[in-house]
XYZ file of C-alpha atoms in Angstrom:
603
model
C 1.262 3.078 -8.824
C 1.470 2.380 -5.064
C 3.506 3.379 -2.297
C 7.231 3.935 -2.147
C 9.547 1.742 -0.286
C 12.025 4.808 0.133
C 14.233 4.822 2.003
C 13.716 1.204 3.803
C 12.443 -2.055 2.566
C 8.827 -3.271 2.749
C 7.610 -3.024 6.551
C 6.673 -6.170 8.136
C 3.471 -6.674 10.369
C 2.276 -9.100 12.475
C -1.488 -10.051 13.082
C -2.694 -12.493 15.602
C -6.206 -13.364 14.222
C -6.913 -17.031 14.905
C -9.564 -18.223 17.466
C -8.582 -21.665 18.938
C -11.876 -22.809 20.332
C -15.620 -23.057 20.012
C -16.016 -20.695 22.934
C -13.533 -18.039 21.583
C -15.525 -18.159 18.133
C -18.783 -17.811 19.729
C -17.839 -14.846 21.885
C -16.169 -13.226 18.824
C -19.400 -13.617 17.000
C -21.635 -12.802 20.423
C -23.775 -16.161 20.212
C -23.970 -19.428 22.092
C -21.601 -22.233 21.113
C -24.739 -24.222 20.091
C -25.674 -21.604 17.769
C -22.457 -21.037 16.120
C -21.813 -24.939 15.739
C -25.417 -25.050 14.019
C -24.109 -22.156 11.829
C -21.322 -24.315 10.530
C -23.547 -27.046 9.311
C -26.275 -25.249 7.960
C -24.795 -21.806 6.776
C -21.060 -22.517 6.087
C -19.517 -20.701 8.967
C -15.605 -21.150 8.047
C -14.482 -23.331 10.896
C -11.149 -25.471 10.597
C -10.042 -28.721 12.306
C -6.539 -29.965 13.082
C -5.657 -33.012 11.127
C -6.547 -35.209 14.052
C -10.115 -33.957 13.647
C -11.558 -34.222 17.110
C -14.917 -32.438 17.154
C -13.681 -29.983 19.790
C -10.251 -29.205 18.257
C -11.292 -26.490 15.946
C -10.024 -23.101 15.157
C -10.979 -19.879 13.048
C -9.651 -16.700 11.602
C -11.421 -13.290 12.385
C -10.866 -12.258 8.925
C -12.965 -15.174 7.611
C -15.556 -14.857 10.068
C -16.066 -10.971 9.410
C -16.135 -11.727 5.576
C -18.786 -14.450 6.378
C -20.789 -12.294 8.513
C -20.594 -9.448 5.916
C -22.205 -11.657 3.480
C -24.817 -13.024 5.462
C -25.770 -9.601 7.062
C -29.380 -9.320 7.181
C -30.242 -13.089 7.489
C -32.353 -14.380 10.426
C -30.467 -14.519 13.623
C -27.530 -13.300 11.990
C -24.499 -11.975 14.285
C -24.524 -8.578 15.225
C -23.059 -6.083 12.851
C -21.727 -2.538 13.484
C -24.577 0.003 13.294
C -24.876 1.751 9.864
C -26.331 4.909 9.546
C -30.094 5.012 8.415
C -30.767 5.928 4.708
C -33.153 8.543 3.695
C -36.947 7.106 3.354
C -36.529 7.267 -0.257
C -34.185 4.483 -0.383
C -34.175 1.039 1.446
C -31.888 0.862 4.993
C -28.255 0.796 4.293
C -27.404 -2.827 3.810
C -31.014 -4.177 4.025
C -31.778 -7.169 2.057
C -34.641 -6.852 -0.723
C -37.554 -9.194 -0.385
C -36.373 -12.785 -1.760
C -32.678 -11.996 -1.938
C -30.355 -14.564 -0.795
C -26.671 -14.651 0.222
C -24.257 -15.662 -2.778
C -22.247 -18.065 -0.939
C -19.450 -18.337 1.707
C -16.381 -16.028 0.855
C -12.960 -17.501 1.193
C -10.093 -16.093 3.334
C -8.731 -12.957 2.043
C -4.963 -13.324 0.932
C -2.409 -12.020 3.116
C -0.975 -9.449 0.558
C -2.875 -6.785 2.757
C 0.258 -6.583 4.687
C 3.390 -6.378 3.250
C 4.217 -2.543 2.648
C 4.439 0.124 0.860
C 2.782 0.740 0.652
C 0.891 -1.098 3.110
C -0.995 -2.048 6.084
C -4.807 -2.479 6.308
C -5.891 -1.893 9.744
C -9.152 -0.109 9.296
C -12.210 -1.757 7.730
C -14.687 -1.454 4.892
C -18.171 -0.480 5.149
C -20.102 -3.604 3.425
C -23.774 -4.362 3.164
C -24.152 -5.823 -0.024
C -27.791 -7.080 -0.214
C -28.937 -3.861 -1.260
C -26.870 -3.595 -4.423
C -29.313 -6.268 -5.966
C -32.461 -4.283 -5.335
C -34.204 -3.271 -8.574
C -31.559 -4.420 -10.822
C -30.702 -2.205 -13.479
C -32.822 0.661 -11.975
C -31.019 3.654 -10.576
C -32.478 4.667 -7.267
C -33.988 8.317 -7.143
C -31.456 10.443 -5.227
C -32.473 13.086 -2.964
C -31.113 16.581 -2.904
C -27.081 16.606 -2.279
C -27.553 19.218 0.678
C -25.284 22.035 1.375
C -23.176 22.759 -1.488
C -21.291 20.486 -3.684
C -19.690 17.373 -2.478
C -16.191 17.832 -3.536
C -14.378 14.683 -2.121
C -15.119 11.088 -2.374
C -13.471 7.721 -1.169
C -14.122 4.673 -3.385
C -13.999 1.487 -1.145
C -12.747 -1.797 -2.638
C -15.658 -3.491 -4.365
C -16.833 -6.811 -3.080
C -16.051 -10.061 -4.871
C -19.562 -11.811 -4.980
C -18.366 -14.187 -7.870
C -19.965 -17.709 -7.260
C -16.405 -19.312 -6.941
C -14.974 -16.119 -4.799
C -11.714 -16.007 -7.031
C -12.079 -12.712 -8.837
C -10.374 -10.433 -6.218
C -7.640 -9.296 -8.500
C -10.613 -8.241 -10.870
C -12.581 -6.516 -8.243
C -9.548 -4.671 -6.861
C -8.719 -3.674 -10.560
C -12.185 -2.507 -11.072
C -12.091 -0.202 -8.077
C -8.659 0.983 -8.942
C -9.892 2.260 -12.324
C -12.809 4.170 -10.970
C -10.168 5.641 -8.463
C -7.778 6.614 -11.306
C -10.729 8.086 -13.459
C -12.042 10.306 -10.746
C -8.777 11.204 -9.727
C -8.314 13.000 -13.198
C -11.323 15.240 -12.524
C -10.043 18.746 -11.726
C -12.708 19.666 -9.368
C -12.985 16.393 -7.329
C -10.635 15.348 -4.439
C -10.406 11.491 -4.740
C -8.699 9.405 -1.909
C -5.868 7.414 -3.231
C -5.694 3.731 -3.320
C -3.754 3.050 -0.094
C -6.082 4.873 2.205
C -9.202 3.411 0.378
C -7.760 0.023 0.586
C -7.049 0.231 4.048
C -10.894 -0.396 4.753
C -10.847 -3.542 3.059
C -12.298 -6.436 4.766
C -14.694 -5.693 7.626
C -17.659 -3.028 8.307
C -17.021 0.509 9.256
C -19.774 3.047 9.567
C -19.628 5.379 6.595
C -19.466 8.665 9.027
C -16.142 7.117 10.633
C -14.689 6.633 7.163
C -15.510 10.024 6.242
C -14.096 11.401 9.409
C -10.614 9.266 8.969
C -10.202 10.374 5.431
C -11.615 13.557 5.344
C -14.383 13.127 2.577
C -17.882 14.097 2.013
C -18.981 10.955 -0.127
C -18.587 7.288 -0.012
C -18.818 4.920 -3.147
C -19.116 1.264 -2.512
C -19.945 -1.705 -4.758
C -19.617 -5.361 -5.662
C -18.961 -7.445 -8.765
C -20.412 -10.677 -9.796
C -18.626 -12.498 -12.544
C -19.674 -15.580 -14.039
C -18.420 -16.825 -17.283
C -18.749 -13.923 -19.628
C -21.712 -12.487 -17.417
C -20.874 -9.605 -15.344
C -22.879 -7.684 -12.706
C -21.773 -4.416 -11.171
C -23.163 -2.746 -8.503
C -22.527 0.888 -7.171
C -24.082 2.930 -4.528
C -22.965 6.442 -3.512
C -23.766 7.838 0.048
C -23.122 11.234 1.648
C -20.920 11.159 4.870
C -22.339 13.728 6.789
C -25.786 11.928 7.755
C -25.351 8.528 5.601
C -27.891 9.739 3.218
C -28.269 7.422 0.106
C -27.535 9.857 -3.151
C -27.464 7.231 -5.935
C -27.209 3.548 -6.942
C -27.027 1.563 -10.256
C -26.760 -2.069 -11.162
C -24.952 -2.796 -14.546
C -25.829 -6.273 -16.141
C -23.427 -6.441 -19.070
C -21.284 -8.966 -21.082
C -17.748 -8.995 -19.941
C -16.570 -7.589 -23.256
C -18.492 -4.247 -22.095
C -16.455 -3.918 -18.840
C -14.713 -0.796 -20.107
C -17.843 1.070 -21.176
C -19.374 0.297 -17.675
C -16.075 1.866 -16.214
C -16.395 5.107 -17.853
C -20.104 5.221 -17.301
C -20.005 4.549 -13.867
C -17.301 7.104 -13.229
C -19.105 9.730 -15.086
C -22.226 8.931 -13.332
C -20.467 9.647 -9.755
C -18.800 12.879 -11.261
C -22.093 14.231 -12.422
C -23.821 13.350 -9.309
C -20.904 15.284 -7.473
C -20.924 17.988 -9.900
C -17.344 17.718 -10.593
C -17.540 17.780 -14.390
C -16.167 15.644 -17.193
C -13.993 12.669 -16.601
C -11.086 12.826 -19.098
C -10.324 9.772 -21.058
C -7.253 8.007 -21.621
C -5.820 5.249 -24.013
C -6.462 1.890 -22.573
C -6.851 -1.507 -24.085
C -9.905 -3.371 -25.969
C -8.051 -6.641 -25.499
C -9.934 -8.255 -22.386
C -7.098 -10.949 -21.906
C -4.538 -8.068 -21.938
C -6.754 -6.248 -19.430
C -7.103 -9.505 -17.169
C -3.381 -9.980 -17.328
C -2.688 -6.291 -16.195
C -4.941 -6.622 -13.374
C -3.392 -9.586 -12.080
C 0.168 -7.745 -12.311
C -1.253 -4.866 -10.428
C -2.927 -7.102 -7.726
C 0.761 -9.011 -7.247
C 2.830 -5.832 -7.139
C 0.564 -4.226 -4.557
C 1.278 -6.940 -2.265
C 4.832 -5.609 -1.896
C 6.603 -8.923 -0.822
C 10.050 -8.702 -2.497
C 11.244 -9.910 -4.633
C 8.368 -12.457 -5.532
C 5.466 -9.958 -5.897
C 7.340 -7.687 -8.299
C 8.894 -10.390 -10.356
C 5.388 -12.112 -10.774
C 3.994 -8.742 -11.606
C 6.513 -7.978 -14.286
C 5.622 -11.255 -16.104
C 2.031 -10.677 -15.794
C 2.515 -7.114 -17.256
C 4.903 -8.476 -20.274
C 2.216 -10.961 -20.920
C -0.171 -8.092 -21.321
C 2.062 -6.151 -23.330
C 2.598 -9.194 -25.614
C -1.229 -9.214 -26.015
C -1.614 -5.337 -26.783
C 1.942 -3.602 -27.595
C 0.014 -0.366 -27.274
C -1.050 -0.869 -23.576
C 0.453 2.146 -21.904
C -0.290 1.272 -18.434
C 1.126 -2.111 -18.804
C 4.295 -0.711 -19.398
C 4.024 1.844 -16.657
C 3.372 -0.954 -14.358
C 6.292 -3.109 -15.744
C 8.321 0.028 -15.019
C 7.406 0.024 -11.407
C 8.001 -3.567 -10.944
C 11.622 -2.953 -12.116
C 12.159 0.057 -10.101
C 11.061 -1.606 -6.824
C 13.473 -4.289 -7.156
C 16.093 -1.556 -6.810
C 14.125 0.494 -4.414
C 13.461 -2.522 -2.198
C 17.202 -3.273 -2.160
C 16.418 -6.604 -3.970
C 18.467 -6.030 -7.115
C 21.347 -4.116 -8.263
C 20.067 -0.712 -9.664
C 22.478 -1.184 -12.602
C 20.496 -4.247 -13.358
C 16.930 -3.284 -13.260
C 16.733 0.641 -13.436
C 17.564 0.829 -17.371
C 14.666 -1.628 -18.014
C 12.536 0.495 -15.791
C 13.269 3.475 -17.641
C 12.828 1.890 -21.048
C 9.340 0.752 -19.848
C 8.289 4.138 -18.643
C 9.522 5.961 -21.633
C 7.467 3.503 -23.989
C 4.274 4.286 -21.798
C 4.727 7.832 -22.016
C 5.333 7.514 -25.959
C 1.907 5.750 -26.062
C 0.222 8.087 -23.588
C 1.772 11.286 -22.658
C -0.934 12.075 -19.912
C -0.174 8.868 -17.839
C 0.646 10.267 -14.255
C 2.032 6.850 -13.424
C 4.409 6.612 -16.061
C 5.755 10.312 -15.202
C 6.095 9.153 -11.671
C 8.071 5.860 -12.591
C 10.450 8.023 -14.936
C 10.780 10.552 -12.151
C 11.952 7.961 -9.964
C 14.664 6.569 -12.176
C 15.810 10.071 -12.853
C 16.064 10.987 -9.323
C 17.284 7.845 -7.573
C 19.590 6.188 -10.383
C 20.527 8.877 -12.840
C 20.794 11.604 -10.050
C 18.975 14.000 -12.263
C 17.036 16.162 -9.603
C 15.579 18.869 -11.960
C 14.713 16.057 -14.489
C 12.792 14.092 -11.764
C 11.170 17.260 -10.510
C 9.481 18.004 -13.814
C 8.402 14.513 -13.997
C 6.790 14.672 -10.636
C 5.359 17.937 -11.226
C 3.728 16.732 -14.444
C 2.367 13.758 -12.514
C 0.608 16.104 -9.958
C -0.911 18.058 -12.622
C -2.373 14.931 -13.981
C -3.498 13.473 -10.701
C -3.592 16.290 -8.254
C -5.262 13.885 -5.461
C -2.279 11.582 -5.607
C -0.289 11.439 -2.118
C 2.156 9.123 -3.337
C 3.150 11.362 -6.249
C 3.329 14.158 -3.957
C 5.731 12.329 -1.587
C 7.967 11.734 -4.437
C 8.304 15.251 -5.234
C 9.233 15.826 -1.704
C 12.120 13.224 -2.275
C 13.179 15.609 -5.184
C 13.224 18.542 -2.870
C 15.283 16.494 -0.320
C 17.792 15.577 -3.017
C 18.364 19.421 -3.556
C 18.961 19.798 0.428
C 15.456 21.843 0.755
C 14.576 19.656 3.837
C 12.044 22.307 5.223
C 10.241 22.297 1.778
C 10.333 18.750 1.589
C 8.871 18.184 5.052
C 6.048 20.475 4.018
C 5.470 18.356 0.944
C 5.427 15.351 3.114
C 2.876 16.514 5.369
C 0.742 17.600 2.429
C 0.897 14.109 1.045
C -0.450 12.985 4.168
C -3.181 15.143 3.910
C -4.211 13.733 0.255
C -3.675 10.186 1.516
C -4.006 9.917 5.374
C -3.218 6.182 5.473
C -0.122 6.096 3.216
C 2.690 4.838 5.264
C 5.672 6.053 3.400
C 5.420 9.682 4.095
C 5.270 9.053 7.647
C 8.509 7.265 8.041
C 9.861 9.544 5.412
C 8.755 12.656 7.360
C 10.559 11.060 10.794
C 13.446 10.344 8.754
C 13.834 14.045 7.521
C 13.226 14.995 11.399
C 16.009 12.860 12.522
C 18.247 14.915 9.673
C 17.449 18.068 11.269
C 18.007 16.676 14.683
C 14.446 17.141 15.774
C 14.219 13.746 17.622
C 11.424 14.116 19.855
C 9.365 15.279 16.626
C 10.709 11.981 14.998
C 9.484 9.782 17.799
C 6.195 11.291 17.616
C 5.923 10.320 14.036
C 6.860 6.770 15.092
C 4.115 6.836 17.806
C 1.613 7.776 15.121
C 2.713 5.032 12.839
C 2.489 2.659 15.802
C -1.167 3.800 16.390
C -2.291 3.361 12.523
C 0.096 0.382 11.618
C 1.019 -1.987 14.738
C 3.998 -3.827 14.675
C 5.702 -2.310 11.598
C 9.362 -3.025 12.078
C 10.411 0.144 10.060
C 9.105 2.316 12.893
C 11.249 0.271 15.374
C 14.104 0.967 13.022
C 13.334 4.940 13.325
C 12.866 4.850 16.905
C 16.528 3.042 17.154
C 18.004 5.708 15.125
C 16.382 8.399 17.082
C 17.343 7.059 20.371
C 20.861 6.334 19.474
C 21.270 9.725 17.962
C 19.911 11.111 21.523
C 22.323 8.954 23.230
C 19.706 6.822 25.008
C 21.432 3.498 24.010
C 19.313 1.618 26.735
C 15.994 2.574 24.885
C 17.590 1.860 21.603
C 18.605 -1.743 22.808
C 15.072 -2.521 24.445
C 13.514 -1.860 20.797
C 16.021 -3.968 19.053
C 15.464 -6.859 21.668
C 11.695 -6.567 21.366
C 12.237 -6.773 17.666
C 14.310 -9.553 17.581
C 11.769 -11.632 19.699
C 8.678 -10.370 17.739
C 10.049 -10.449 14.222
C 12.916 -12.672 13.818
C 12.883 -12.836 10.030
C 13.028 -9.196 9.779
C 16.101 -8.682 11.822
C 18.096 -10.926 9.328
C 17.446 -8.374 6.231
C 20.489 -6.059 5.624
C 19.051 -2.793 7.183
C 18.356 -4.474 10.662
C 21.540 -6.590 10.827
C 23.429 -3.460 10.205
C 21.572 -1.526 13.058
C 22.354 -4.358 15.384
C 25.874 -3.907 14.377
C 25.534 -0.337 15.252
C 24.063 -0.947 18.381
C 27.176 -3.320 19.388
C 29.830 -0.941 18.258
C 27.905 1.763 20.379
C 27.734 -0.471 23.457
C 31.418 -1.213 23.219
C 30.949 -4.923 21.892
C 33.394 -4.212 19.044
C 34.162 -7.792 18.329
C 30.317 -8.364 17.747
C 30.043 -5.475 15.583
C 33.202 -6.248 13.535
C 31.532 -9.790 13.195
C 28.370 -8.432 11.587
C 30.380 -6.063 9.224
C 32.150 -9.280 8.103
C 29.032 -11.044 7.565
C 27.489 -8.292 5.282
C 30.711 -8.435 3.302
C 30.121 -12.168 2.755
C 26.371 -11.562 2.081
C 27.671 -9.358 -0.744
C 28.803 -12.316 -2.786
C 25.642 -14.005 -3.293
C 23.056 -11.152 -2.944
C 22.617 -7.535 -3.480
C 23.562 -5.700 -0.239
C 22.493 -2.088 -0.325
C 25.712 0.043 0.530
C 24.242 3.016 1.979
C 23.134 0.828 4.615
C 26.324 -0.115 5.790
C 27.856 3.223 6.229
C 26.812 4.151 9.758
C 28.108 0.674 10.988
C 31.366 1.739 9.425
C 31.472 5.035 10.957
C 30.476 3.908 14.614
C 33.443 1.227 14.223
C 35.560 4.270 13.032
C 36.595 1.683 10.277
C 37.799 4.652 7.462
C 39.032 2.017 4.996
C 35.609 -0.020 5.134
C 33.545 3.268 5.254
C 35.617 4.372 1.997
C 34.947 1.062 0.398
C 31.094 0.739 1.006
C 30.851 4.352 -0.170
C 32.469 4.046 -3.425
C 30.436 0.836 -3.730
C 27.387 3.066 -3.373
C 28.491 5.256 -5.977
C 29.800 2.845 -8.557
C 26.566 0.406 -8.115
C 24.266 3.539 -8.550
C 22.558 3.022 -4.964
C 19.064 4.462 -4.967
C 20.290 6.165 -1.367
C 23.439 7.700 -2.562
C 21.791 11.007 -3.654
C 20.562 11.363 -0.036
C 23.818 10.657 1.746
C 24.682 14.466 2.560
C 21.977 14.127 4.991
C 23.122 10.800 6.865
C 25.724 10.927 9.421
C 27.543 13.736 7.819
C 29.935 14.068 10.727
C 31.258 10.605 10.067
C 32.516 11.555 6.337
C 34.525 14.845 7.788
C 36.799 11.952 9.285
C 37.930 10.575 5.898
C 38.632 13.338 3.527
C 38.261 11.389 0.450
C 34.954 10.118 1.820
C 33.769 13.972 2.407
C 34.971 14.880 -1.096
C 33.005 12.193 -2.678
C 29.603 12.829 -0.816
C 30.407 16.619 -1.451
C 30.422 16.258 -5.015
C 26.816 15.211 -5.121
C 25.748 18.590 -4.915
């Protein structure tokens, strides 16, 4: 349902987006200080003050300013917005306000969930000019000709929350995901996966630039206004090549009709793109169960272990209590449990059986659930070590949702587990074609390149990760591994020191703590390395420590007893990394015959 954490914990990302004076704020908005101060009073510009509340002691966040600017776009003397391609004469200009329309209020700061992980790091921005959406409420805009051939690919950008209280982000995100899912099941249409689509959430980007980044021919954007039981959903489809407005529709319905609106909207898009019928799937008719499911998915996608997974699990359970036949809620629950193990938060033996039970229940209710097949495949691969069974599940998931890069990258992992590394790399690259901004396949590909000792290529992958996802600790981890294996200890040390200063919390986590121990051992500081190994042993008494992450430290220390001890733990505790161990530092196991025999029996 979202990106996989394999084989590292959720990456961290630092963002410095605070402006600390009127001058900085005015410069960012491209106006004089006096004008910006007037906007705060008259138009709700989101300005914060320090506790002593002096007039000049202010600060603002760029994300809030961008959101305010997007809502205000089109008002007199508004801050400059990025240029949007002109629409055809048959439709109003992209982002134009109809006569008499007014902004819906000042949005609140988006939550920081956008960057925790898997999955995922949003660094690009979403094209949003919402005023047009309320033009001719309930009337479809005449669409011009599609142009040269059928538009065969689309990205659904995150819908905007225009609700009066601005507290429906989980609902608007959920609606976006439902439309993505529905369109993804249309055989003749390539739909950009959630991860890449949501990377554009928050700011305005030219539609043609979005098309270039994601290699799509059409962009769907929209908004949601929810007030009590009243619901207004607007949507607009634009052609990427020239920004031509193809279709728009506004739906004013009671909340109870949200499921019908989703189906109608998805089919309208498929029809306009000449893609065929949207296959229907079992859902729920219980609005409260649906709300709880949306909240669970929203929490899960924050990827901040363990809280986001535990809270998501509670929401999914509550949804299931409301509707015991809600297959998607069971699939979500399966992922929440599985990711506690995949993110090294909980012992696999404690959570993976629960993940399997939930996935199997989802499939019993809906055997066409690509999400549930993927969840079950993860359990089969990383917990039960059933390569063939896992591969069947992933193949079925890809048949049901051929647009999913996430599902395809898990299929690549099943190839890794069979020792087919070149095939796995090809599938990882294919997953990135489907979902260009999905992070896990990039670090997985870099990891595979390390396995086959193509260190320069691995470093090139980490460079690309830095360009797309700045300050991700997982990129630093991979760089250190590459430089260590090349024998460039100085370069590895430099990266570790930089990581220590920029992300002090990250280096306290097991993977990075073990990596510092490896560096100390390689540089001849054995006492420090032994101390870190002892610290990891002590940590194990109060929390789950992924054994596979400690093996390299044992190897570099040539501590054969510790190596065998941690390796046996990886086997006995059903480590999610155990099945991949034949490719991790294989030479080290050769020094310990019993360890080599244990690893060899994996195949």
